[in-house]
Tab-separated table of C-alpha atoms in Angstrom:
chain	number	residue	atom	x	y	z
A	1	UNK	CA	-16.403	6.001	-16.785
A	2	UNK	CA	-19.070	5.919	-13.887
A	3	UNK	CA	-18.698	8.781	-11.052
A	4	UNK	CA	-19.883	7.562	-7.300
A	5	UNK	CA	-20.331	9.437	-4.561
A	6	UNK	CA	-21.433	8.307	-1.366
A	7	UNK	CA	-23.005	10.295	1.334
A	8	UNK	CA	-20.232	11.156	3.795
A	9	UNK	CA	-20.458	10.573	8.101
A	10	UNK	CA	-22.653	12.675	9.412
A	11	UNK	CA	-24.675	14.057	6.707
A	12	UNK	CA	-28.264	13.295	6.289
A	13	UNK	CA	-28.768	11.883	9.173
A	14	UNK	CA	-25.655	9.698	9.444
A	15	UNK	CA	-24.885	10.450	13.137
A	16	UNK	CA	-24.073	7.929	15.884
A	17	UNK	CA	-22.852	8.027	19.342
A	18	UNK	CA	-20.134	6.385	18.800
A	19	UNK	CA	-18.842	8.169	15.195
A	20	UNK	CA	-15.608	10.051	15.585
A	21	UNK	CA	-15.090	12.436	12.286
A	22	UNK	CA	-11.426	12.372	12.342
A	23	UNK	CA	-9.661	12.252	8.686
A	24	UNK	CA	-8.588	8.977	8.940
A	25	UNK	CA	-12.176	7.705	9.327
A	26	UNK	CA	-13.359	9.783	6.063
A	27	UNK	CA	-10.143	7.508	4.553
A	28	UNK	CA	-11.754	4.120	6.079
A	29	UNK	CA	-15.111	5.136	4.890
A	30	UNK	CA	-13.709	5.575	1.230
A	31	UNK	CA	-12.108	2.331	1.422
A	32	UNK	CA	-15.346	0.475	2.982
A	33	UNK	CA	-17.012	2.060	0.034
A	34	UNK	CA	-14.572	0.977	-2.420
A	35	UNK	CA	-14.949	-2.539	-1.497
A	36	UNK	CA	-18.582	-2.837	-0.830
A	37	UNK	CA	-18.756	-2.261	-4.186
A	38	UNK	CA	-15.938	-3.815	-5.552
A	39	UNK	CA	-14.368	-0.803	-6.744
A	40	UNK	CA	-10.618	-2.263	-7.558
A	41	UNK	CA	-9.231	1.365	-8.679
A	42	UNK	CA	-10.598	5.093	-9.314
A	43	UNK	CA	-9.900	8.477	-9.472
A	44	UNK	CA	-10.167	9.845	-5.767
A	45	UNK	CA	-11.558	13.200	-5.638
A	46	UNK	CA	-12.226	15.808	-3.019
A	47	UNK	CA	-13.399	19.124	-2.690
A	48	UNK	CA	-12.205	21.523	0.283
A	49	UNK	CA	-11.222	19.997	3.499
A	50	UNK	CA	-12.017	16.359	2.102
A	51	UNK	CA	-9.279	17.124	-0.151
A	52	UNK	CA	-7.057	16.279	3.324
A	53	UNK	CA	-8.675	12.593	3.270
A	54	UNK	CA	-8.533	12.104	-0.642
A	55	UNK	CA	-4.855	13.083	-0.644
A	56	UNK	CA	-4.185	10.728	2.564
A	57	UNK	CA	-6.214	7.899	1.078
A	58	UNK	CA	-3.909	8.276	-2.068
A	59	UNK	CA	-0.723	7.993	-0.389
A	60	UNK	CA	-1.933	5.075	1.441
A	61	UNK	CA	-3.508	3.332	-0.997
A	62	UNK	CA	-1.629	3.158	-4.411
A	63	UNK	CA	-2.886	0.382	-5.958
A	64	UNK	CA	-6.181	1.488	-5.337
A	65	UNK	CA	-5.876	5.187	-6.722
A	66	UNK	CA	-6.302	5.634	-10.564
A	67	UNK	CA	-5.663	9.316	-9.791
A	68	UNK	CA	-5.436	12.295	-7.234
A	69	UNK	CA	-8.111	15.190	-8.016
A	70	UNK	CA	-8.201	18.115	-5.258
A	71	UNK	CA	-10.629	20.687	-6.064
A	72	UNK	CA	-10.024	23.848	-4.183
A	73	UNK	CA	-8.624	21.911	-1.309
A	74	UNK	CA	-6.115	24.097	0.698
A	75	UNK	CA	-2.634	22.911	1.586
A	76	UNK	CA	-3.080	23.774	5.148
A	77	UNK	CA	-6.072	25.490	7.160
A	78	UNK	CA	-3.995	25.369	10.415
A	79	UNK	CA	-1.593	27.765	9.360
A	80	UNK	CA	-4.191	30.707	8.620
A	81	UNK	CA	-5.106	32.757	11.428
A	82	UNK	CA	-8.452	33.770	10.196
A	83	UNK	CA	-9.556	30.246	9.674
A	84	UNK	CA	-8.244	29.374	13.209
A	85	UNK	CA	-10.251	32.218	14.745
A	86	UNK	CA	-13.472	31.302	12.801
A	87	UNK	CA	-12.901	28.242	14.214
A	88	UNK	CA	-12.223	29.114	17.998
A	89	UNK	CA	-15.350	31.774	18.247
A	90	UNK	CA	-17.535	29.948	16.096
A	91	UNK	CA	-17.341	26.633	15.116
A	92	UNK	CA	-15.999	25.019	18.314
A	93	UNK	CA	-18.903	26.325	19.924
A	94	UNK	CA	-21.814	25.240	17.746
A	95	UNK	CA	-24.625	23.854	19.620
A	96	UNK	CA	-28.017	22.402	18.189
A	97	UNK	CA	-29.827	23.275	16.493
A	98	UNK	CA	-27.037	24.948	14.131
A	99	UNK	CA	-28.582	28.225	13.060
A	100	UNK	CA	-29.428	28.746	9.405
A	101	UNK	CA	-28.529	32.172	9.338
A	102	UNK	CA	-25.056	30.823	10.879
A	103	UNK	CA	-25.300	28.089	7.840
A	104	UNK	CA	-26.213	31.247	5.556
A	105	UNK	CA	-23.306	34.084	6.602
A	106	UNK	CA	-20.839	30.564	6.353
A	107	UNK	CA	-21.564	29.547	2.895
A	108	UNK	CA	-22.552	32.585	0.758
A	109	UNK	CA	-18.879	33.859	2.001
A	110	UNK	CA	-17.248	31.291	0.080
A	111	UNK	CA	-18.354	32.051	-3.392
A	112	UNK	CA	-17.427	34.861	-5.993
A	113	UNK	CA	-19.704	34.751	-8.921
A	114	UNK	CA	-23.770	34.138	-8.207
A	115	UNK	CA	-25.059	30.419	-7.643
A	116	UNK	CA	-28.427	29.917	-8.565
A	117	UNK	CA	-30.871	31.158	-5.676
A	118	UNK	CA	-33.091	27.613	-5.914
A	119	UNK	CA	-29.356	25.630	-6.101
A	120	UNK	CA	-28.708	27.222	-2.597
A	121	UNK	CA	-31.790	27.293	-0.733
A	122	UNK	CA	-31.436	23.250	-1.684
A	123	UNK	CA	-27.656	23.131	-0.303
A	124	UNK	CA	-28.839	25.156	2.399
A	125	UNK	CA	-31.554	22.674	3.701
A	126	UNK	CA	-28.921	19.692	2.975
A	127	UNK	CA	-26.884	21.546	5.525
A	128	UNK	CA	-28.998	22.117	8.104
A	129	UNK	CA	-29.037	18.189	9.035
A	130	UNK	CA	-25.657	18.152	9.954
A	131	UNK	CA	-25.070	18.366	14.003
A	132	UNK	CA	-23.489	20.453	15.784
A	133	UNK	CA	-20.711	18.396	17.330
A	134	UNK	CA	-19.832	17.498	13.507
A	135	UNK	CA	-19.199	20.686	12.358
A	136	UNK	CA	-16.352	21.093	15.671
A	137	UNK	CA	-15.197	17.965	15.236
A	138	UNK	CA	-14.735	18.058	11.401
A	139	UNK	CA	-13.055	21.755	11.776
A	140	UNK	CA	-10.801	20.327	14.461
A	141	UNK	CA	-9.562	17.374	12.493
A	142	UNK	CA	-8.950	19.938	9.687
A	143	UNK	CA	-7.088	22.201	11.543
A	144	UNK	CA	-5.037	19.517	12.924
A	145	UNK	CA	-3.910	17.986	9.195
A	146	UNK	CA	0.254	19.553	8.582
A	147	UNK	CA	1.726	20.415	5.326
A	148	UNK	CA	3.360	18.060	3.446
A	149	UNK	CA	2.053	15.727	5.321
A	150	UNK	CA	1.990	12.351	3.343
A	151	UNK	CA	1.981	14.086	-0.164
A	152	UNK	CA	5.473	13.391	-1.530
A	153	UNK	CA	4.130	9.778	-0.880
A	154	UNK	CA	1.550	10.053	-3.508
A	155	UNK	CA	2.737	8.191	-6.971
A	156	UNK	CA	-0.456	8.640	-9.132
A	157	UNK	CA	-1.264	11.630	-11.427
A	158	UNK	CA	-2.740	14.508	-9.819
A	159	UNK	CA	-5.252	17.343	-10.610
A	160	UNK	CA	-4.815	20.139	-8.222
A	161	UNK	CA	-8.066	22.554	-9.800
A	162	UNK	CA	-8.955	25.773	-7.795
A	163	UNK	CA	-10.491	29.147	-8.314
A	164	UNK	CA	-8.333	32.560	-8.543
A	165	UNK	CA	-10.337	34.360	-6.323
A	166	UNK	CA	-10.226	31.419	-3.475
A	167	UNK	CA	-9.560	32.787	-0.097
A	168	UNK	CA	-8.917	29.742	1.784
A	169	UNK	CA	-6.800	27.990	-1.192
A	170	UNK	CA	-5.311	31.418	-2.830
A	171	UNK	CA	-3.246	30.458	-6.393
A	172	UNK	CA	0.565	30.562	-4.038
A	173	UNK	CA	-1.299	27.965	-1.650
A	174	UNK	CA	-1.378	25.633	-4.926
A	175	UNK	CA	0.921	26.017	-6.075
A	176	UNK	CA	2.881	24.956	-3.094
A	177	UNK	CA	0.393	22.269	-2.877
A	178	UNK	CA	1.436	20.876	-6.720
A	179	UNK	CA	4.826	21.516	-6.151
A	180	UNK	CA	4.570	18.757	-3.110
A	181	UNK	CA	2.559	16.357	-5.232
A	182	UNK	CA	5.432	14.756	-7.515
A	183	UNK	CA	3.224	13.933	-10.520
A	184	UNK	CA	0.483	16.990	-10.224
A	185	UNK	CA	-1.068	19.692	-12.829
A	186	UNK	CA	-2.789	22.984	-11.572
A	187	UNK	CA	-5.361	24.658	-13.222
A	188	UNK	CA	-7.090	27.610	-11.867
A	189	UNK	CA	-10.145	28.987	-13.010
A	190	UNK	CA	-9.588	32.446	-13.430
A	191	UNK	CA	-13.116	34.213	-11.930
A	192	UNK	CA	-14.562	31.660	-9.689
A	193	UNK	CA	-13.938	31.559	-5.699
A	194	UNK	CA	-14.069	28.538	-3.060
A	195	UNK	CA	-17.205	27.151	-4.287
A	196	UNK	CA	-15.531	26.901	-8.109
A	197	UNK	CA	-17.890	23.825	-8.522
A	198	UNK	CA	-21.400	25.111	-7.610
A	199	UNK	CA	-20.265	28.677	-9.325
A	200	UNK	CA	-18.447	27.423	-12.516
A	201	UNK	CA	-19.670	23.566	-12.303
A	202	UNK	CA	-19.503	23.235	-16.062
A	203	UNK	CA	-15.934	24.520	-16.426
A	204	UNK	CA	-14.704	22.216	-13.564
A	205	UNK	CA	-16.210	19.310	-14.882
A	206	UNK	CA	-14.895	19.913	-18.298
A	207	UNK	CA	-10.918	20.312	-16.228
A	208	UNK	CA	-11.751	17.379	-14.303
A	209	UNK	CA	-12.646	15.055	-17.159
A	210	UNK	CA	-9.687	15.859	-19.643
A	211	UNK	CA	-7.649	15.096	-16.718
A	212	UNK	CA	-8.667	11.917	-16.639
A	213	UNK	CA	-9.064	10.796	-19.860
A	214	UNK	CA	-5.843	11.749	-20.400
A	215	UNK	CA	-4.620	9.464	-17.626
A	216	UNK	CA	-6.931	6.762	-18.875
A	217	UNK	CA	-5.348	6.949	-22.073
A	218	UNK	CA	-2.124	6.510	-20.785
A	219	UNK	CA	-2.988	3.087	-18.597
């Protein structure tokens, strides 16, 4: 089993006029991806807010979806009104250059257990190419993306993995998440937070992998 991952619109320098970062291009992109390199079926997996395109890609794509894996990837974000008001003070009205102590306050809130400091001065520089007008635009289209949406329309197995101490995707959030997702499994990782795979990245992979060898074995 090979894992791919592509770098996504608008990141590293992927920015053109005419790019719209709406969910359902993340979901074109994935397919474009797929069959640029003749990818029939995989395992679709997405972390966060690309957890909304993943699961949408899934439900629209059966025959090309081995299997569903949503890695602290929130039901909703519309629905909390913390995440709403980051989003209407803040993000909305990014300009450029985004400010790395902006980028700094952002991520180190999303983590409970230390991340190595040279790991995060590395994400942190990765960040700082994104624009401005992605970050509102990518929050937007977040915010915008309704619960159930097109889950109950999802027919392959499902990994819903998370961290206990997640604030954005708390342990009720997914379990209301798996109980949409007709053929899901949760696991939560008992002391990690948000950012369960850059604080616990061996104990997700090992989740994520059983998962799907045990689907694999059942194909």
């Amino acid at each position: 089993m090979h894992t791919l991952a592509y770098t996504q619109r608008g990141h590293d320098g992927i920015d053109l006029p005419g790019m719209t970062y709406r969910t359902e291009d993340f979901e074109a992109d994935l397919l474009q991806f797929m069959d640029a390199k003749a990818i029939e079926k995989a395992f679709i997996a997405g972390a966060s807010s690309g957890g909304f395109a993943a699961r949408n890609f899934a439900a629209k794509y059966p025959d090309r979806t081995v299997g569903l894996i949503l890695i602290g990837s929130p039901s909703e974000l519309g629905n909390q009104p913390a995440i709403v008001a980051i989003h209407e003070s803040t993000l909305s009205r990014l300009t450029d250059p985004v400010s790395p102590e902006f980028i700094r306050g952002f991520t180190q809130g999303l983590f409970n257990t230390p991340v190595p400091a040279d790991f995060l001065e590395k994400m942190f520089f990765e960040i700082q190419k994104v624009p401005a007008r992605v970050w509102r635009e990518t929050s937007e289209a977040a915010l915008n993306e309704k619960f159930p949406g097109l889950l109950q329309q999802v027919t392959a197995p499902a990994l819903i993995i998370s961290g206990k101490e997640d604030t954005l995707a708390s342990p009720e959030d997914q379990q209301k998440l798996s109980a949409a997702i007709p053929h899901s499994q949760l696991h939560i990782l008992p002391q990690f937070g948000h950012m369960l795979y850059w604080e616990g990245p061996k104990e997700a992979a090992k989740v994520i992998t059983g998962f799907a060898d045990e689907v694999q074995k059942r194909l």
